Coordinates of C-alpha atoms in Angstrom, one line a residue:
Chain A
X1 CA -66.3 -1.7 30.3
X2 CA -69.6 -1.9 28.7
X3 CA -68.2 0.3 25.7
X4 CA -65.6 -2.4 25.1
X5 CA -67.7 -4.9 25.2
X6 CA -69.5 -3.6 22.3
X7 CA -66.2 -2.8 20.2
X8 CA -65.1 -6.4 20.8
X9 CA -69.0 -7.3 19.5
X10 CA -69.3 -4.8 17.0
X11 CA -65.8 -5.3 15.5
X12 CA -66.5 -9.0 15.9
X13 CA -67.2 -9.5 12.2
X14 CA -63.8 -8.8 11.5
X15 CA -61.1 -10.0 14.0
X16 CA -63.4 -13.5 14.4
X17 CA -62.3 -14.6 11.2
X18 CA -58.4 -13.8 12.2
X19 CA -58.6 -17.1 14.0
X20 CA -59.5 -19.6 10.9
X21 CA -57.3 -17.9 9.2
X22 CA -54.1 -17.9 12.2
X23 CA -55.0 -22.0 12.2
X24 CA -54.9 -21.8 8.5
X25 CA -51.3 -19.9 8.3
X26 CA -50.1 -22.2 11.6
X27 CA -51.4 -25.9 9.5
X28 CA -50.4 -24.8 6.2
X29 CA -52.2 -24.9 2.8
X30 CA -55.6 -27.0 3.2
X31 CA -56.7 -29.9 1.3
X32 CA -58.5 -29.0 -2.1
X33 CA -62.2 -29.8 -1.0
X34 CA -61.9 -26.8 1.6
X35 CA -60.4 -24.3 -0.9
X36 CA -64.2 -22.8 -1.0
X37 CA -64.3 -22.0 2.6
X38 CA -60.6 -20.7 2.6
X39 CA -61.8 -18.2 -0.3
X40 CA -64.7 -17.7 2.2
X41 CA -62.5 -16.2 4.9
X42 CA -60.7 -13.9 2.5
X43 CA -63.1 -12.6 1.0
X44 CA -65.4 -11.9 4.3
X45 CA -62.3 -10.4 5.6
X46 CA -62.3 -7.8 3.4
X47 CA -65.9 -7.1 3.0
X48 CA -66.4 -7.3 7.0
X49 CA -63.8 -4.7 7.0
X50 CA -65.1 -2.7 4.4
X51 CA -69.0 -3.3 6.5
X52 CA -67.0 -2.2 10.1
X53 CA -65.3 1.0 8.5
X54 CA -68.6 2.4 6.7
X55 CA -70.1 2.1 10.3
X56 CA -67.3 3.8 12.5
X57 CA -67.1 6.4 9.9
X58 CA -70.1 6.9 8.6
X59 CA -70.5 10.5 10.0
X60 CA -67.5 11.6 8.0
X61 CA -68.7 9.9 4.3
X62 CA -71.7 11.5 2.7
X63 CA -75.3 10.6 2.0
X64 CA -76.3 8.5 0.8
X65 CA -72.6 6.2 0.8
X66 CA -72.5 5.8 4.5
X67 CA -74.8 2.8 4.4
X68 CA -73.0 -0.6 4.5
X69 CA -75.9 -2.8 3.9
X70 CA -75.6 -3.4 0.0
X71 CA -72.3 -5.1 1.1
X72 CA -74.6 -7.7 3.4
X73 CA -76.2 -8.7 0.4
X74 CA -73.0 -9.1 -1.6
X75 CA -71.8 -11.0 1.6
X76 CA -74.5 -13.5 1.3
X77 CA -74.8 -13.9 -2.2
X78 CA -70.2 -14.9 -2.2
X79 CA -71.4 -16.8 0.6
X80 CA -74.0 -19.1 -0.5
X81 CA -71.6 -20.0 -3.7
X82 CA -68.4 -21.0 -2.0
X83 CA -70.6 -22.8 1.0
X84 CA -72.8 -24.7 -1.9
X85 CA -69.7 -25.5 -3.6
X86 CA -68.3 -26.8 -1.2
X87 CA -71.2 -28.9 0.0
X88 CA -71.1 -30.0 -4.3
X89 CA -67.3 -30.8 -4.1
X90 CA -67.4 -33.1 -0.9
X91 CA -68.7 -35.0 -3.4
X92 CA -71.2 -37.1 -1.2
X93 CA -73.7 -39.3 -3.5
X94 CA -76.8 -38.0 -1.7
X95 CA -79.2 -35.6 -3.4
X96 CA -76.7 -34.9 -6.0
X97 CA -79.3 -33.2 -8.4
X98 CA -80.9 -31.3 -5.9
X99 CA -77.5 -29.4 -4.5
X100 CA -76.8 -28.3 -7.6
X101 CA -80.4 -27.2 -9.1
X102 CA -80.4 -25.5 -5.7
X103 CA -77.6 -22.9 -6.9
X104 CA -79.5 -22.1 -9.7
X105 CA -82.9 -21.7 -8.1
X106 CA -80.8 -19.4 -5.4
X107 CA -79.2 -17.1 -8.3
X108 CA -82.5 -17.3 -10.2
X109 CA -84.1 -16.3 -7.1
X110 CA -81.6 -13.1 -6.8
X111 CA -82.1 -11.9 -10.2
X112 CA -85.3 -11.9 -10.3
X113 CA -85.6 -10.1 -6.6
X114 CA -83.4 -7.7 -7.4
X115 CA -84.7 -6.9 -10.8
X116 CA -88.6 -6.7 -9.8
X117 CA -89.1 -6.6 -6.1
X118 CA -85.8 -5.0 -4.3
X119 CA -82.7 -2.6 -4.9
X120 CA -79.8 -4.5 -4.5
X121 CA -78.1 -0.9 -3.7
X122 CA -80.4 0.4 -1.3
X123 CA -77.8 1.9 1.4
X124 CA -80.9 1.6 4.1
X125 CA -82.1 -1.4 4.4
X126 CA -80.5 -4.7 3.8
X127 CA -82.1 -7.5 1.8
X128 CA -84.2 -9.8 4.5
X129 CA -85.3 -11.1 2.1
X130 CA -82.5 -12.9 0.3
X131 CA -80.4 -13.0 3.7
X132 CA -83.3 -15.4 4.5
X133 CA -84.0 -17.5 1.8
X134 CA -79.8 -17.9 2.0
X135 CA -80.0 -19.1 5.2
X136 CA -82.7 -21.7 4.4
X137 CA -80.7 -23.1 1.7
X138 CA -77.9 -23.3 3.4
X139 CA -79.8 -25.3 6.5
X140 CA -80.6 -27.1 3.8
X141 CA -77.2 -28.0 3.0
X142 CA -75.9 -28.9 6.6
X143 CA -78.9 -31.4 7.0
X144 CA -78.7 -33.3 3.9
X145 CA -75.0 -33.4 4.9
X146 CA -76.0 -34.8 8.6
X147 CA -78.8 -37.1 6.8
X148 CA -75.9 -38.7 4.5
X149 CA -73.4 -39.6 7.5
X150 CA -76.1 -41.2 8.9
X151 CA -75.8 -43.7 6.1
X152 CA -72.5 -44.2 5.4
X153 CA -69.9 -45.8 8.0
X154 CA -67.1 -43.7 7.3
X155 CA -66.2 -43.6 11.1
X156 CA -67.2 -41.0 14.4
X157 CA -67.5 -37.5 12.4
X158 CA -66.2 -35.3 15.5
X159 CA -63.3 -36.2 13.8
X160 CA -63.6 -34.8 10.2
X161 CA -63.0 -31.8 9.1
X162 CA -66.5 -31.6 7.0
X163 CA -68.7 -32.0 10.1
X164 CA -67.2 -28.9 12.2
X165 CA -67.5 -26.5 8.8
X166 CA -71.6 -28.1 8.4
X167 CA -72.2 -27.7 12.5
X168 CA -70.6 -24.1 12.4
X169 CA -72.9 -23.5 9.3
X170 CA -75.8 -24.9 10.4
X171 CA -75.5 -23.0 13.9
X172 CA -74.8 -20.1 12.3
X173 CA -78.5 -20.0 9.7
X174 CA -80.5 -21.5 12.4
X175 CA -79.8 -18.5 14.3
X176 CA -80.1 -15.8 12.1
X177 CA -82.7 -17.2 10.1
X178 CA -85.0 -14.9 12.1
X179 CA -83.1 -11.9 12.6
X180 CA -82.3 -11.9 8.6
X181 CA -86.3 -12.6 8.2
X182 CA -87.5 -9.7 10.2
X183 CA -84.4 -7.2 10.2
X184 CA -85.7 -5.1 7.7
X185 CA -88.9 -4.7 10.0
X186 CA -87.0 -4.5 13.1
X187 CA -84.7 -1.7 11.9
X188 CA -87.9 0.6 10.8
X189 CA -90.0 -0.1 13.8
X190 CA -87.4 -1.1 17.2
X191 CA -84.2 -0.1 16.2
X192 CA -82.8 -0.1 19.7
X193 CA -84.2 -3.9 19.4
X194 CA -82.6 -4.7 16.3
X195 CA -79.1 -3.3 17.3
X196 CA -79.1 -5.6 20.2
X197 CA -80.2 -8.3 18.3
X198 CA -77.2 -8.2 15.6
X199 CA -75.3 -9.1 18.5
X200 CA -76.6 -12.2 18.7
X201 CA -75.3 -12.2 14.9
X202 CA -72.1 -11.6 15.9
X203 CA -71.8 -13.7 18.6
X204 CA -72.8 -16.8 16.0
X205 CA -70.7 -15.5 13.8
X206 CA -67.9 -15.7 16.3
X207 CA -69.2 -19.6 16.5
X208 CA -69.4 -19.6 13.1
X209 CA -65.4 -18.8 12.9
X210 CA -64.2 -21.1 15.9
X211 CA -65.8 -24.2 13.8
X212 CA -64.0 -23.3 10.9
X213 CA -60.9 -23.0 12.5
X214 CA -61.7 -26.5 14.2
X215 CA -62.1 -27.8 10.7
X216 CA -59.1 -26.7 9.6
X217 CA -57.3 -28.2 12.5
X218 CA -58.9 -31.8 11.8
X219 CA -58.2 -31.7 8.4
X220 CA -54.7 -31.0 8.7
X221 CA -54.4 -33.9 12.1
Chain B
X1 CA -98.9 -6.2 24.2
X2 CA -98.5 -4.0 21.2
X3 CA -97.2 -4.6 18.1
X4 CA -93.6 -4.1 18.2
X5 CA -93.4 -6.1 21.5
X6 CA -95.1 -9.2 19.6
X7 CA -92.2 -8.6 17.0
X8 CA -89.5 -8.3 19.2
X9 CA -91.0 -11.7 21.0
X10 CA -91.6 -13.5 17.6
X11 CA -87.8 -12.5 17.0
X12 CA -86.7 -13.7 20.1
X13 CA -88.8 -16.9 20.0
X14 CA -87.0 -17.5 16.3
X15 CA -83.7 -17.4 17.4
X16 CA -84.8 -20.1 20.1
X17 CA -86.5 -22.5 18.6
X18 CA -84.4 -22.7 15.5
X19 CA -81.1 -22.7 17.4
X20 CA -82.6 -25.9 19.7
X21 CA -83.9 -27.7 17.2
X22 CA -80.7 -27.2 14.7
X23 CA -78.4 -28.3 18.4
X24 CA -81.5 -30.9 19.0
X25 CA -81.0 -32.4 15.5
X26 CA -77.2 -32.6 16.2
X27 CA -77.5 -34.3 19.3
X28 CA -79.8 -37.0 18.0
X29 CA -77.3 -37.2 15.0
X30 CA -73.7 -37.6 17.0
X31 CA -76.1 -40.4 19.4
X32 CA -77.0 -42.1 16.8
X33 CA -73.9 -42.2 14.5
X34 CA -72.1 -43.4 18.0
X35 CA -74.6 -46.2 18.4
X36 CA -73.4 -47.1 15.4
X37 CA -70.6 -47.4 15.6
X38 CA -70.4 -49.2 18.6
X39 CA -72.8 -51.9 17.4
X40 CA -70.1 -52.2 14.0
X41 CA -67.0 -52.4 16.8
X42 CA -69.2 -55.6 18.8
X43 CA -70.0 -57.1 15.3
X44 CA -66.1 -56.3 14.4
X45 CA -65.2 -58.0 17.8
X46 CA -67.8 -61.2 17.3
X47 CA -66.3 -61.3 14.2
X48 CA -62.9 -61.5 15.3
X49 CA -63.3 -63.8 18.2
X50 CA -64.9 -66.1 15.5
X51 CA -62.2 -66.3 13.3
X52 CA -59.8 -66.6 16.2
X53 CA -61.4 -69.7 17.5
X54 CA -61.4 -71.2 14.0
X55 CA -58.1 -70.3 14.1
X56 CA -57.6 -71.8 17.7
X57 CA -59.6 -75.3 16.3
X58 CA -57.7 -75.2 13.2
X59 CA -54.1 -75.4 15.1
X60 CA -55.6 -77.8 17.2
X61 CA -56.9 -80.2 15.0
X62 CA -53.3 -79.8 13.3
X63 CA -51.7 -80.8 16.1
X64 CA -53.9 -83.9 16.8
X65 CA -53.0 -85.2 13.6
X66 CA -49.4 -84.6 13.8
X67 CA -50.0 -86.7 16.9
X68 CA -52.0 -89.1 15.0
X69 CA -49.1 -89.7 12.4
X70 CA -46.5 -89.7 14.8
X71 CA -48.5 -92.5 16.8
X72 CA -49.2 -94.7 13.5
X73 CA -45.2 -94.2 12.1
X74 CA -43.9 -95.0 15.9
X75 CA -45.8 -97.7 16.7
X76 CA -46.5 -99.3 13.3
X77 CA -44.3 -98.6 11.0
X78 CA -41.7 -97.9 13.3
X79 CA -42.3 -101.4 14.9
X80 CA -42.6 -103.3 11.2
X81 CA -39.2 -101.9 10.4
X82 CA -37.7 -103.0 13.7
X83 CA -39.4 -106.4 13.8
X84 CA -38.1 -106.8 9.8
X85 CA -34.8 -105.3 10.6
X86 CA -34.8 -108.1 13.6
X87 CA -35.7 -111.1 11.2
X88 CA -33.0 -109.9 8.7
X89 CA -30.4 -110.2 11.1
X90 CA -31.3 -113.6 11.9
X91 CA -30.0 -114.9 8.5
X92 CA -26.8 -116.7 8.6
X93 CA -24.1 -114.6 6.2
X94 CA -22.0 -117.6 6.2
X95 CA -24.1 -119.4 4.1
X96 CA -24.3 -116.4 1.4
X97 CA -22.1 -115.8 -1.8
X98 CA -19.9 -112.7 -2.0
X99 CA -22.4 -110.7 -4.2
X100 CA -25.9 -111.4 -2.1
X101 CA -23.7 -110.7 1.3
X102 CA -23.0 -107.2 -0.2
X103 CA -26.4 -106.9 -1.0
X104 CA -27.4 -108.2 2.3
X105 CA -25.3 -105.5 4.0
X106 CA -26.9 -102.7 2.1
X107 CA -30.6 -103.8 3.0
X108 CA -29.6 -104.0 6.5
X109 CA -28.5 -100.7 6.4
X110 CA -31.1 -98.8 4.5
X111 CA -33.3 -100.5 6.9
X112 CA -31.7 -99.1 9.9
X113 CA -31.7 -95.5 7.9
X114 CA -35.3 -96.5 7.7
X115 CA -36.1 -97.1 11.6
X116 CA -34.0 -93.7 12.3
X117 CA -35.8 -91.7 10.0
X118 CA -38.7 -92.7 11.3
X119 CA -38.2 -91.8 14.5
X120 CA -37.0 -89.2 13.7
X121 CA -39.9 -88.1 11.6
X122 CA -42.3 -89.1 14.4
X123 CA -40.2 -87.3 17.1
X124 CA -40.4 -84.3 15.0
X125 CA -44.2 -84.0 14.3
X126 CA -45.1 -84.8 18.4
X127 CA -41.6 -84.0 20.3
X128 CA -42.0 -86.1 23.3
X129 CA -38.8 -84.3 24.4
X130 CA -41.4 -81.4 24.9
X131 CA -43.6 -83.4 27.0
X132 CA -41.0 -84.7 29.0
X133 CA -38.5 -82.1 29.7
X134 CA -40.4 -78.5 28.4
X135 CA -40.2 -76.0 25.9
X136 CA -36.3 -74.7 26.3
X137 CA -34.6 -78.6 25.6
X138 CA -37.0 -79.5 23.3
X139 CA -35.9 -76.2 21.3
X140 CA -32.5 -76.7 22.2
X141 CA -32.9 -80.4 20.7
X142 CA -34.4 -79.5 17.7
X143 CA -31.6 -76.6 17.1
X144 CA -29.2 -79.1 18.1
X145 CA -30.1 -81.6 15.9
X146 CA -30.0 -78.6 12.5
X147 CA -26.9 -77.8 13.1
X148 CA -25.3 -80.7 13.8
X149 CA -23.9 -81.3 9.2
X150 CA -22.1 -77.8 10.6
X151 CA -23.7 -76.0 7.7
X152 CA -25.0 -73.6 10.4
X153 CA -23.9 -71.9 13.5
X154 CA -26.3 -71.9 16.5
X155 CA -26.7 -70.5 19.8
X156 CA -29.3 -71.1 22.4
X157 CA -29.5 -69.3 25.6
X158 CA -32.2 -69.4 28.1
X159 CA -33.0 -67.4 31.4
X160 CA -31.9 -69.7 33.9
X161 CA -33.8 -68.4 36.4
X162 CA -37.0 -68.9 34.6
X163 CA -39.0 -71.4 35.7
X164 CA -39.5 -74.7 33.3
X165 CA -42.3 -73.8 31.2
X166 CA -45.0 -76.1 31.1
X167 CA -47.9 -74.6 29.7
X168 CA -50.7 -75.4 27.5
X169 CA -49.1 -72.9 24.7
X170 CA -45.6 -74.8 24.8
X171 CA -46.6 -76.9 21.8
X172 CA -47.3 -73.8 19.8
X173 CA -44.7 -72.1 20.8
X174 CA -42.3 -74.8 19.8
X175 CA -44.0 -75.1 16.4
X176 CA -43.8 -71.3 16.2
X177 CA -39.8 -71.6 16.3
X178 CA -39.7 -74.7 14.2
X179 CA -41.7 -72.9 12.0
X180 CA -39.6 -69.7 12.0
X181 CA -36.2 -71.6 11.9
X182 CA -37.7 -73.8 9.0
X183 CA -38.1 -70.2 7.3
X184 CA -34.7 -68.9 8.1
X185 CA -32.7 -71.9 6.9
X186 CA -34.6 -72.1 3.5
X187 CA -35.1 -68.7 2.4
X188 CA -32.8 -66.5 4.5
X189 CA -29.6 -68.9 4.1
X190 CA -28.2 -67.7 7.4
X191 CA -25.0 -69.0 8.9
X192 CA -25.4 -68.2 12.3
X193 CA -28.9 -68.2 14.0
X194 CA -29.3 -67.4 17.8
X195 CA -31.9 -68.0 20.4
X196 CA -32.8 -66.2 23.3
X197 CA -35.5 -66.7 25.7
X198 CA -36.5 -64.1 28.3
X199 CA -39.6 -64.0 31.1
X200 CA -41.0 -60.6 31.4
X201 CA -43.3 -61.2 34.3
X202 CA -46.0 -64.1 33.2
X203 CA -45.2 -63.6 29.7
X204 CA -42.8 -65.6 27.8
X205 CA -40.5 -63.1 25.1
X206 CA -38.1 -65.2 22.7
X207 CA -35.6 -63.5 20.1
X208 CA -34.2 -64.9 17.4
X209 CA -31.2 -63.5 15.5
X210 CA -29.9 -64.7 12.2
X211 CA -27.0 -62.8 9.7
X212 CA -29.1 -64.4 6.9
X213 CA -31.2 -62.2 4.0
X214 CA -34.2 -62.0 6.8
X215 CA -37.7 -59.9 6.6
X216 CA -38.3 -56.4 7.5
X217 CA -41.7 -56.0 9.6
X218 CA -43.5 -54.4 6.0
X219 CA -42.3 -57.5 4.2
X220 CA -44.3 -59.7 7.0
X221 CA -47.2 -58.0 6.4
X222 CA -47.0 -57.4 2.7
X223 CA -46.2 -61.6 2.2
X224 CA -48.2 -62.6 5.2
X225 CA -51.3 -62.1 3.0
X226 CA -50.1 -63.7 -0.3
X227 CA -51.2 -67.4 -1.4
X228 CA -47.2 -68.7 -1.7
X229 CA -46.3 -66.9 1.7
X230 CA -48.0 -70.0 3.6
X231 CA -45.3 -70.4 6.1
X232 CA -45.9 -66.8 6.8
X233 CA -50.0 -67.5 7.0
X234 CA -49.5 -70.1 9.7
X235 CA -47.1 -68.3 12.0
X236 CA -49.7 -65.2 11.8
X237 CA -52.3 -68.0 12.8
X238 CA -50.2 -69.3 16.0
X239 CA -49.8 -65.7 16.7
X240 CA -53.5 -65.0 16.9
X241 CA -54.3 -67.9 18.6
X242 CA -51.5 -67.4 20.9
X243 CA -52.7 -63.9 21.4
X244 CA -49.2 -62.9 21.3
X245 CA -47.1 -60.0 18.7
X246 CA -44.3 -60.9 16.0
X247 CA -42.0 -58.6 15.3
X248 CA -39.4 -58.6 12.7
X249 CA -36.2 -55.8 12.1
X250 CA -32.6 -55.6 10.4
X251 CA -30.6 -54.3 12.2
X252 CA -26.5 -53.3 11.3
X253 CA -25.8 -57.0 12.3
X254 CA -28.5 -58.9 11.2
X255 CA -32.3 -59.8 11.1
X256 CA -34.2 -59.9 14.9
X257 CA -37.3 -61.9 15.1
X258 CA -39.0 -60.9 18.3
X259 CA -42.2 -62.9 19.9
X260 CA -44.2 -61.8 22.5
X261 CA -46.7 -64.4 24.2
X262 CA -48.3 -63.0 27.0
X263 CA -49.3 -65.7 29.7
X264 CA -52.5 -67.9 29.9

């Protein structure tokens, strides 16, 4: 029992986002503005796949390419652009300036990490670092979003689409703001710890995916 | 504690913190966006219940000066003419040529067309039939007396059963139909119109069907909001102060105007 328990968690990653994407094939093609976070789903398919099959077989692929962790950091670099487009492209007149300068502070931010300070191929250790900082940003995102509806009278959000895609978000990097913060240190010093702890990753990540499919639903009602 | 405990606690405490006040913040935001919202929906509602009792004043004050003018034509004009009509038939035509006797005979006519018309006139803008016998003869009346050049066909039926309506809404009703037939006669060049009143409970449902060029129910609302459409303006207005629901539909055979006034 407890082994499949920790399949279902481990494996989590990848079959989560096959319920988006069943509401996605079940409503039909999406309006335009949530073409970013359709893109999303794809494209975390196959890299959560890719992440998942390095770590069941990584006895059988040799040294040092049985590491999956460079592939967090391409995960959360594809992420961060299609979620701040997407913020960009609801096209709210709130901070305007500052959601876009934010993208290139965040890419400004990964070149120079990578190019002074970190390996962006280090098969070890994934980047706390910019895992971090991308879940800042993106908190910063959701609020600014929340802070806007407050303003506007454009009816009880529970009902849009936008508002279950910013909540699943904004669940999502308040949780794991920590865990991508200290991971790196975790993983050295408590690695027992920090292998329980991705679970509570995955469980938001599950979250994460149930919102999205909820948005998809809504947008399509 | 050692080191990797405070780590593993700082974690732990991370997760926490962040996650309640992120749910906190999201809380405070779906409270306050409701309060909102229900504060707009009262200041929609004031909104509407002031317009409906302009509305309501509006119809009424229409209706006191329809009494008004019916009052003044009845018993002043109406009794000039009579009183004139009187003293003209007190001349001798004996004593008048051949020409001034024709003319005589024309003014005592056109004088009589006179005192009928007014009457008529002030009958028409405060129906004492109304008053005196209720809404379904004073319809049946003023059908009656539209069809009556046999330009147009008309049918009225009422439930028999019904009780005799006599309700504070009767006069609006009644204008509602006059209104409505008005309408139907002048733009919708029907041949045939038909009335049927219904009782659904306390509410009072009326149909009217005519084989004219009649409205669909997205025509109504399309001309119910333009500046010529006036007619259209003040049956919406009776409506709403009536608290009652218009519906209009074509059908194979014909247009259906269906009203819905729900009881007092």
């Amino acid at each position: 029992m407890d082994t499949l328990v920790r399949s279902i968690l481990d494996w989590s990653e990848v079959w989560s986002l096959g319920i988006p994407l069943a509401v996605l094939a079940w409503k039909g093609t999406q309006p335009g503005v949530n073409k970013p976070v359709v893109y999303y789903l794809y494209f975390a398919l196959f890299i959560n796949l890719c992440i998942d099959l390095i770590w069941k077989f990584r006895t059988m692929i040799p040294e040092p390419y049985n590491g999956n962790n460079y592939l967090y950091n391409v995960h959360s670099i594809v992420r961060f652009l299609l979620f701040s487009i997407y913020f960009i492209r609801l096209q709210q007149p709130f901070l305007v300036r500052i959601k876009k300068l934010l993208v290139l502070a965040f890419l400004l931010f990964v070149v120079i990490n990578f190019a002074f300070f970190e390996h962006f191929f280090n098969y070890r250790l994934l980047s706390s670092r910019l895992l971090s900082v991308e879940a800042i940003f993106l908190l910063f995102y959701t609020l600014q979003y929340y802070l806007f509806m407050l303003q506007v009278d454009e009816g009880i959000s529970t009902n849009r689409s936008d508002f279950w895609v910013a909540s699943g978000l904004g669940i999502y990097v308040a949780v794991n703001f920590f865990i991508f913060l200290l991971y790196n240190k975790l993983t050295t010093d408590l690695l027992n710890f920090a292998v329980i702890i991705w679970n509570v990753h995955n469980i938001s990540y599950i979250i994460l995916n149930l919102f999205l499919a909820k948005a998809f639903y809504e947008a399509k009602r | 504690m050692k080191p990797n405990d405070d780590i593993a606690f700082l974690t732990m405490m991370g997760i926490a913190a962040m996650l309640l006040l992120f749910v906190g913040f999201l809380l405070v935001f779906i409270f306050m966006q409701r309060k909102k919202m229900g504060y707009q929906k009262s200041i929609q509602a004031l909104r509407e219940t002031q317009q409906n009792q302009l509305i309501e004043a509006a119809v009424r004050s229409e209706e006191e000066e329809r009494h008004r003018i019916a009052e003044a034509l009845h018993d002043e004009v109406g009794a000039i003419l009579s009183s004139a009509k009187l003293h003209f038939q007190d001349i001798k035509e004996d004593n008048l040529d051949a020409q001034t006797r024709k003319r005589y005979k024309k003014g005592e006519e056109l004088l009589g067309e006179a005192v009928i018309k007014i009457r008529d006139i002030s009958h028409n803008l405060h129906s004492s039939i109304l008053k005196e016998f209720g809404l379904n003869e004073a319809i049946s009346h003023f059908m009656t007396k539209l069809t009556k050049d046999g330009m147009i066909q008309s049918t009225v039926s009422f439930d028999d059963h019904a009780p005799a309506r006599t309700t504070a809404n009767d006069m609006s009703i009644y204008r509602l139909v006059q209104e409505l037939i008005n309408n139907i006669i002048k733009h919708a060049r029907a041949a045939n119109i038909n009335i049927r009143t219904f009782p659904t409970g306390d509410s009072f449902n009326l149909t009217i069907f005519h084989d004219g060029k009649g409205l669909s129910q997205q025509q109504y609302e399309e001309l119910r909001f333009k500046k010529e459409g006036l007619g259209l303006k003040t049956i919406q207005n009776r409506i709403i102060s009536l608290k009652g629901e218009i519906a209009f539909s074509q059908e194979p055979n014909g247009y259906y105007i269906r009203l819905h006034i729900p009881s007092i």
